[in-house]
Coordinates of C-alpha atoms in Angstrom, one line a residue:
X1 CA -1.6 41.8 -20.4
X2 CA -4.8 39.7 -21.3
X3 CA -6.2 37.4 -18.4
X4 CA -5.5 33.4 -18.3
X5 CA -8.5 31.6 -18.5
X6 CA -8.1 29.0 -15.7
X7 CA -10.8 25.9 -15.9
X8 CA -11.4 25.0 -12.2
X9 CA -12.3 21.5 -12.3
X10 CA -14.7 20.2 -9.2
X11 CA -17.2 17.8 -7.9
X12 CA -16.0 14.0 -9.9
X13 CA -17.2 10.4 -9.8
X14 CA -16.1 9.7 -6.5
X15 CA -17.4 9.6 -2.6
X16 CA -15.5 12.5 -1.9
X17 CA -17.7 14.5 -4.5
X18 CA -18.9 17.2 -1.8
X19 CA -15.6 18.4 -0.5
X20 CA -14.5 18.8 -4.0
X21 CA -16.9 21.4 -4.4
X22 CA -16.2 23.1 -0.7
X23 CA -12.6 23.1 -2.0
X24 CA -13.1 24.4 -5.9
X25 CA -15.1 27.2 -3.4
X26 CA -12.4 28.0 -1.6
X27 CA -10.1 28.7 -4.7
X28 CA -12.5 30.3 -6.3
X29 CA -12.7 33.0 -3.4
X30 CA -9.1 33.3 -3.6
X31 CA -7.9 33.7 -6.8
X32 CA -7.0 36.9 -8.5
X33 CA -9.6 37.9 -10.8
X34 CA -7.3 40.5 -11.8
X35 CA -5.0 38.1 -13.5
X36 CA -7.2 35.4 -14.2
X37 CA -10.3 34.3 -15.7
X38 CA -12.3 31.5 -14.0
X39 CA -13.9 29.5 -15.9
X40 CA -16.0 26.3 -13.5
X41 CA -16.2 23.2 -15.0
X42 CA -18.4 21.4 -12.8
X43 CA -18.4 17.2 -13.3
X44 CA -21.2 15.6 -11.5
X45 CA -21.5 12.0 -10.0
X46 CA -22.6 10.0 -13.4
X47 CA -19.1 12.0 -15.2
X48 CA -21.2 14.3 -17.2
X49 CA -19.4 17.7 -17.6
X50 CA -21.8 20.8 -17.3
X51 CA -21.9 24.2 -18.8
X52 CA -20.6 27.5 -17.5
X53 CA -24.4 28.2 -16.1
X54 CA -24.9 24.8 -13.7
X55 CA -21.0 24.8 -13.2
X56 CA -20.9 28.0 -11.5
X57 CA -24.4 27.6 -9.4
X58 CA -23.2 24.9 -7.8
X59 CA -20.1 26.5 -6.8
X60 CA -22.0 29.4 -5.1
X61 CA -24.0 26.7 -3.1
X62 CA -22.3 26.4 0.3
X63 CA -22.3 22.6 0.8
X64 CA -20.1 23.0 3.8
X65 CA -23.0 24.0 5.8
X66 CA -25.0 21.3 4.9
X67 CA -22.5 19.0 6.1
X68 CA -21.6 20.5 9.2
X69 CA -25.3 20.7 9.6
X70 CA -25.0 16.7 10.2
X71 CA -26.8 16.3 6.7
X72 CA -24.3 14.9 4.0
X73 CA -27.6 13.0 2.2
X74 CA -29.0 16.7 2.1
X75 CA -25.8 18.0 0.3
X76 CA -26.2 15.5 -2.1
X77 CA -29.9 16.0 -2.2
X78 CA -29.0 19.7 -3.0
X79 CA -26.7 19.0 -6.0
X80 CA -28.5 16.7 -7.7
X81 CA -31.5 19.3 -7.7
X82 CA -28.8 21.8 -9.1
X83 CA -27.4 19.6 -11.4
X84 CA -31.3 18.6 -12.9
X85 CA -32.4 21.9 -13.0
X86 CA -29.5 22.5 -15.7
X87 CA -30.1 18.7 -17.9
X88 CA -30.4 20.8 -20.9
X89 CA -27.4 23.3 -21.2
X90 CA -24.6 22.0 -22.8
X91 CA -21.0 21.7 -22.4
X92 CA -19.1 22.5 -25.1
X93 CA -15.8 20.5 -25.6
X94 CA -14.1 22.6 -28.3
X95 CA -15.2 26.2 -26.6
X96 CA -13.2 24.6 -23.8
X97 CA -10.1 24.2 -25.8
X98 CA -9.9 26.4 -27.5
X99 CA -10.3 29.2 -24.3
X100 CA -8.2 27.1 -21.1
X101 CA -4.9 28.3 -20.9
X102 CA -4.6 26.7 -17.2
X103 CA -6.8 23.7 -15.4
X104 CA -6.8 24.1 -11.8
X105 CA -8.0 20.5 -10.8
X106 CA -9.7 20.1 -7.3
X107 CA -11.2 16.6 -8.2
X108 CA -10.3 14.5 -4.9
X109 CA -10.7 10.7 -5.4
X110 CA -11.2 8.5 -8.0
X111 CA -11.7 9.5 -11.5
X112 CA -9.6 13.0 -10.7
X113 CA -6.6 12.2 -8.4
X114 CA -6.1 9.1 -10.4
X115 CA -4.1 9.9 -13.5
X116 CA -7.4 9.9 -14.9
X117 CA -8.0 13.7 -15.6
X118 CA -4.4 14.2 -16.3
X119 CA -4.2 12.1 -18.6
X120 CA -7.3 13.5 -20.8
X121 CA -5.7 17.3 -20.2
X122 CA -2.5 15.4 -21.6
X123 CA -4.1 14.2 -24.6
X124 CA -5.2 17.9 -25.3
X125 CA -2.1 19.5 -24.4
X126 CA -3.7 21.7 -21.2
X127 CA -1.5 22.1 -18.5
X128 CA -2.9 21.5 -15.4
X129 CA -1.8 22.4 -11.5
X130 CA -0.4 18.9 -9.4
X131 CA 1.1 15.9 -10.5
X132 CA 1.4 14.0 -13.6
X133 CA -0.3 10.9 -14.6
X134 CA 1.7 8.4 -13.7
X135 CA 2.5 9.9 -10.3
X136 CA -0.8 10.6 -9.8
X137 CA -1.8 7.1 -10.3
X138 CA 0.9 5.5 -7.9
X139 CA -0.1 7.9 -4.9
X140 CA -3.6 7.1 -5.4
X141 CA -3.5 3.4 -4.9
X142 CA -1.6 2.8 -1.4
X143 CA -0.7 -0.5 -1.4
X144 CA 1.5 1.0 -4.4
X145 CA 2.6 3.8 -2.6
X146 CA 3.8 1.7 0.2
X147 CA 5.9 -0.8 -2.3
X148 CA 7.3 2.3 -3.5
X149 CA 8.5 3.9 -0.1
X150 CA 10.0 1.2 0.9
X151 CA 12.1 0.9 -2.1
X152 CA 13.2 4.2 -1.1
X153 CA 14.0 3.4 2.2
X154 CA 10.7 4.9 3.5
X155 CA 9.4 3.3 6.9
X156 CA 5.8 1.8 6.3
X157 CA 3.2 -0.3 8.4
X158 CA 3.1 -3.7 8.1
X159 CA 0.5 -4.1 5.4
X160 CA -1.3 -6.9 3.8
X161 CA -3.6 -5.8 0.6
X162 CA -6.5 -7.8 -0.7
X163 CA -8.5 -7.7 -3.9
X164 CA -12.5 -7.4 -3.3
X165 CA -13.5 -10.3 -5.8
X166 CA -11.0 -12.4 -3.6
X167 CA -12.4 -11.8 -0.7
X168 CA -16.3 -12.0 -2.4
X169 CA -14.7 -15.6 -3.1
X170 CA -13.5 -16.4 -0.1
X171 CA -14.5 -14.2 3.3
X172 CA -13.9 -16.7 5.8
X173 CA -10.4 -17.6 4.5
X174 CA -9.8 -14.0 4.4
X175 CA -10.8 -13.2 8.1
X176 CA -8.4 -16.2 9.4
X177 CA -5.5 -15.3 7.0
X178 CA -6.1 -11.6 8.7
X179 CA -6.1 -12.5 12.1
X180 CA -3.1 -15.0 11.9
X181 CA -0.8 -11.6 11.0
X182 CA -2.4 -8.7 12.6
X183 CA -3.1 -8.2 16.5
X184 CA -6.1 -6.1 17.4
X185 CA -6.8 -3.2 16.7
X186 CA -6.1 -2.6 13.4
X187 CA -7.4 -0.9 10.1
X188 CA -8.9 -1.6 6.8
X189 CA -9.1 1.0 4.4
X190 CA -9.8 0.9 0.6
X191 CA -6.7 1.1 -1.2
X192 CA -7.4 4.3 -3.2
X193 CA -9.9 6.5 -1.6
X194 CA -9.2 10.1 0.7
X195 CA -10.4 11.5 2.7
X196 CA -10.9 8.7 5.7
X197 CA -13.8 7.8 3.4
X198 CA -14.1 3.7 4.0
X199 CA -12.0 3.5 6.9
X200 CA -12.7 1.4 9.8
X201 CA -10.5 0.6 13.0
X202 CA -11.0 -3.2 13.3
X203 CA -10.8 -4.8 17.4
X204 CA -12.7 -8.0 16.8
X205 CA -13.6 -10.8 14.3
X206 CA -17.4 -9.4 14.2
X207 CA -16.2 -5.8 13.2
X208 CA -13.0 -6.9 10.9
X209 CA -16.0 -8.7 8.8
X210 CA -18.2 -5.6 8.5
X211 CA -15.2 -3.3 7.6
X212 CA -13.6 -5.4 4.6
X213 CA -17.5 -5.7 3.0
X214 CA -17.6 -1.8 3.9
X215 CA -14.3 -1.0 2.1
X216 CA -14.7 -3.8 -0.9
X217 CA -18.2 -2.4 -1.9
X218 CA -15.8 1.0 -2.5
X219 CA -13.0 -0.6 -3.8
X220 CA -11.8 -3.2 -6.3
X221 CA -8.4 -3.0 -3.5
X222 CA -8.6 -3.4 0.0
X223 CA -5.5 -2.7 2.7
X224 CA -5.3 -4.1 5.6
X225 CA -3.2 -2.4 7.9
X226 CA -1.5 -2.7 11.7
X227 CA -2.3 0.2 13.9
X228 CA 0.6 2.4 15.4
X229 CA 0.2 3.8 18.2
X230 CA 1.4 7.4 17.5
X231 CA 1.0 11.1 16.7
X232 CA -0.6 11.6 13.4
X233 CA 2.2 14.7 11.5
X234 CA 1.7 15.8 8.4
X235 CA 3.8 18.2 5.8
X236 CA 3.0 20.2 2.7
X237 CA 4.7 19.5 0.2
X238 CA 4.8 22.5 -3.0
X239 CA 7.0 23.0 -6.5
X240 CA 8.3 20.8 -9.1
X241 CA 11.8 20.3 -9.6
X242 CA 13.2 22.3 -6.3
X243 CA 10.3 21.5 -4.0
X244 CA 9.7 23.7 -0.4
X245 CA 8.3 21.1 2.4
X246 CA 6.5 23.1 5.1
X247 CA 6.7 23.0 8.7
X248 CA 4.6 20.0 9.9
X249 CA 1.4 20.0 11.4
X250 CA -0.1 17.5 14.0
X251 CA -3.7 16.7 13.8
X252 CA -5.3 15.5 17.6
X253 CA -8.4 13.5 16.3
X254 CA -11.5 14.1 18.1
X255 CA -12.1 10.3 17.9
X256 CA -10.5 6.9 17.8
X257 CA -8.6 8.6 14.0
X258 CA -9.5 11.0 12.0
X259 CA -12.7 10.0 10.1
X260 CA -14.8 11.5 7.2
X261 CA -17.1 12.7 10.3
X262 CA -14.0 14.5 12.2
X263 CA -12.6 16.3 9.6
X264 CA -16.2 17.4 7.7
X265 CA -19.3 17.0 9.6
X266 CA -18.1 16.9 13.8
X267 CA -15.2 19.1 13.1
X268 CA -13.8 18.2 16.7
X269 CA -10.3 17.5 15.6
X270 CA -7.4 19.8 17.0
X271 CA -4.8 20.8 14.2
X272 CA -1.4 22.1 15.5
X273 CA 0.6 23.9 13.2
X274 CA 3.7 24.0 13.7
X275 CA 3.6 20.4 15.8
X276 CA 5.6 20.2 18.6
X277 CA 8.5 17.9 17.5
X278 CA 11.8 17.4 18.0
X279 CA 13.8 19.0 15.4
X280 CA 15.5 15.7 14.3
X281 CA 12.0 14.8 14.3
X282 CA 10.7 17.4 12.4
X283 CA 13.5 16.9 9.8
X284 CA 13.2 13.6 9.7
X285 CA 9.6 13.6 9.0
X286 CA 10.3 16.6 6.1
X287 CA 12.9 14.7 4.5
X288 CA 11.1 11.8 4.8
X289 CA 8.1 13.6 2.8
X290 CA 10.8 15.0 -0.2
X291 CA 12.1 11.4 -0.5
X292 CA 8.4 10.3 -1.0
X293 CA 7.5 13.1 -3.4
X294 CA 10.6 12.3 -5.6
X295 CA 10.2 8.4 -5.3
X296 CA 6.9 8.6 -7.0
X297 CA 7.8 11.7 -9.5
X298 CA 5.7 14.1 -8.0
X299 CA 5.4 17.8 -9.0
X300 CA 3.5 20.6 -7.8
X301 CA 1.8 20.1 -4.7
X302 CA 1.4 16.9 -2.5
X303 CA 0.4 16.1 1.6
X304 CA 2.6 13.5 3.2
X305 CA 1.3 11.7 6.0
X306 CA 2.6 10.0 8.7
X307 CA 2.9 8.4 12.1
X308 CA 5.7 9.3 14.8
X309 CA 5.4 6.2 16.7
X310 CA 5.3 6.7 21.0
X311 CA 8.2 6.0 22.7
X312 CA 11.0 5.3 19.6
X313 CA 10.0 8.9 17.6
X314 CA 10.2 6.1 14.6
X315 CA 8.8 8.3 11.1
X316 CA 6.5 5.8 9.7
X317 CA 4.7 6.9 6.1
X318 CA 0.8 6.8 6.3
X319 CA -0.2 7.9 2.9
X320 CA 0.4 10.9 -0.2
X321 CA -2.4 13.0 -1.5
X322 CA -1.2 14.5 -5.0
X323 CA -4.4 16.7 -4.8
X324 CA -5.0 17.7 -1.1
X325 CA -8.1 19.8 0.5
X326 CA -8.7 23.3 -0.1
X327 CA -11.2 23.9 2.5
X328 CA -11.0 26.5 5.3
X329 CA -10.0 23.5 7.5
X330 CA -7.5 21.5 5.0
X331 CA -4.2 20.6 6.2
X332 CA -2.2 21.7 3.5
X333 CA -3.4 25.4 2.9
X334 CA -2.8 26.3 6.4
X335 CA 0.8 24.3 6.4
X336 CA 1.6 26.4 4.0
X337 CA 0.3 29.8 5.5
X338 CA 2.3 29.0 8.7
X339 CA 5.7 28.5 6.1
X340 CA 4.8 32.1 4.7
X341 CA 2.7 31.3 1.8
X342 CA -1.0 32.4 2.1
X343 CA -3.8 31.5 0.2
X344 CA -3.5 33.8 -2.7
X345 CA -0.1 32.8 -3.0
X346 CA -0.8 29.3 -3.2
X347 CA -3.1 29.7 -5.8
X348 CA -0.9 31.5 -7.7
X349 CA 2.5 29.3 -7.2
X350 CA 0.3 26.1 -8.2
X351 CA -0.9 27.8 -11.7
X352 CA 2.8 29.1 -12.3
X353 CA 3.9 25.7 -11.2
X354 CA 1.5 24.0 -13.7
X355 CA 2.4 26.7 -16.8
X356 CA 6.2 25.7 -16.1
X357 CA 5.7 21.9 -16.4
X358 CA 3.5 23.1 -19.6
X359 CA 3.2 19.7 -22.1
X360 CA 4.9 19.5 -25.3
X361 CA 1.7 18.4 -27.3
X362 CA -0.2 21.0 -28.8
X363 CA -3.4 21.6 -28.3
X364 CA -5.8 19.9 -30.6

């Protein structure tokens, strides 16, 4: 049987553009080469898609160790040499479609978790591993997320969102609006970025001024959200129509939450898998994760995050990722080793998952 050419999609125009290469690494050491082809597809910061050549150099570039080496300017330093050293290969669009039989996509962020990407593959007829377009989109921006879980009887944070050029408009109105709802602390995050990227714990007027210029310059969305004082449990989520929710895990930040700097560069975080819950709890929160994945017609793969408040075990939703890390320290890789489905496997249940939920338009 001939091998599937799978296009592994990595890097993107977003601020999460390094750990999308650590990931695309990560799959790319565990995927069967006997069954598949790999094919890199390598999108730098500006969107330009590169050739076969820079794509799979900067794969084989270990950026994890610049980060954990406290350098993330050097990583990007690094790639951008990469990616220059390549300016004159070219991509070639219709060599692409006509060889993909598969995309694996491993774009975190904007312009890849989106819809954005899915969309395109769409348009071409490509399957492609993780949700759809228009689930993709919702997850991504949580103020939606958030209308949508409640709807489905999802517990949420009280939440109030605000748009950038609002608040360019009028700050000061902002700040007072802000502190008339919310007591201190609390946290400000844009509304459609991951990994902890933009995210500041607010306790005073001072710093609740610096965080929403932070998060605006990232965003053209803005949440503002009350703290909860709780244990921070999250679940993998895996499949399309018939999904399998893994045990949860429990992540003990190393600081006041877990940053960008926690999970990537400190790497002082504790993750317990399986977390020590109650098993109401743990079904609770599991259930709680499948209603989620449904509500916003997910397919494939997705991380549910939550909050168990202290003292009422209350499951409140944090956020979905639709296209979670694949690092050596993501969440939802080892979730899913601890439920009996390693690495390999995963790879290979996301691509079978993505052939199943194949789309009807041909390829062009």
């Amino acid at each position: 049987m001939p091998k599937q050419t799978v296009a592994l999609f990595f890097g993107g125009k977003s601020a999460e553009h390094e750990i999308s290469i650590i990931s695309a690494r990560s799959i790319a050491a565990q995927i069967d080469r006997n069954r598949y082809e790999l094919s890199p597809l390598y999108i730098d910061r500006d969107g330009k898609w590169h050739g076969l050549a820079c794509s799979q150099t900067v794969l084989d570039t270990d950026i994890a160790a610049l980060l954990r080496s406290g350098s993330p300017e050097a990583a990007g330093q690094r790639i951008d040499e990469l990616t220059a050293a390549a300016a004159g290969e070219r991509f070639d669009f219709g060599d692409f479609l006509e060889k993909t039989d598969v995309a694996f996509i491993a774009l975190h962020g904007s312009h890849g978790e989106d819809g954005k990407i899915q969309g395109c593959l769409d348009t071409f007829g490509i399957p492609y591993t993780g949700c759809g377009l228009t689930a993709s989109a919702l997850a991504m921006d949580k103020a939606l997320t958030k209308l949508c879980a409640v709807d489905a009887g999802v517990a949420v944070a009280e939440s109030m969102t605000v748009l950038s050029r609002d608040y360019a408009k009028r700050p000061l109105e902002t700040v007072v609006e802000v502190t008339r709802r919310f007591a201190w602390p609390l946290f400000v995050k844009p509304a459609s970025l991951g990994s902890s990227v933009g995210i500041s714990k607010v306790r005073s007027v001072e710093e609740l001024s610096v965080a929403l210029e932070t998060a605006c310059e990232l965003d053209g969305k803005v949440l503002v959200e009350a703290s909860i004082s709780g244990r921070e449990i999250e679940v993998a989520v895996l499949g399309n129509g018939d999904a399998l929710v893994s045990a949860p895990g429990e992540i003990i930040p190393g600081s006041d939450f877990y940053s960008y700097e926690d999970k990537y560069i400190k790497n002082e975080a504790k993750l317990v898998i399986p977390a020590d819950l109650p098993e109401g709890v743990a079904n609770e929160v599991r259930n709680a994760a499948l209603t989620i994945f449904k509500a916003l017609g997910c397919a494939g793969m997705s991380r549910v995050d939550f909050f168990v408040e202290n003292g009422t075990n209350r499951v409140i939703l944090n956020e979905i990722n639709t296209i979670p890390g694949f690092t050596d320290i993501s969440m939802y890789p080892m979730m899913m080793a601890a439920s009996g489905i390693s690495f390999p496997e995963l790879i290979e249940k996301l691509l079978l998952l993505a052939l199943e939920k194949r789309p009807i338009t041909p390829k062009i």
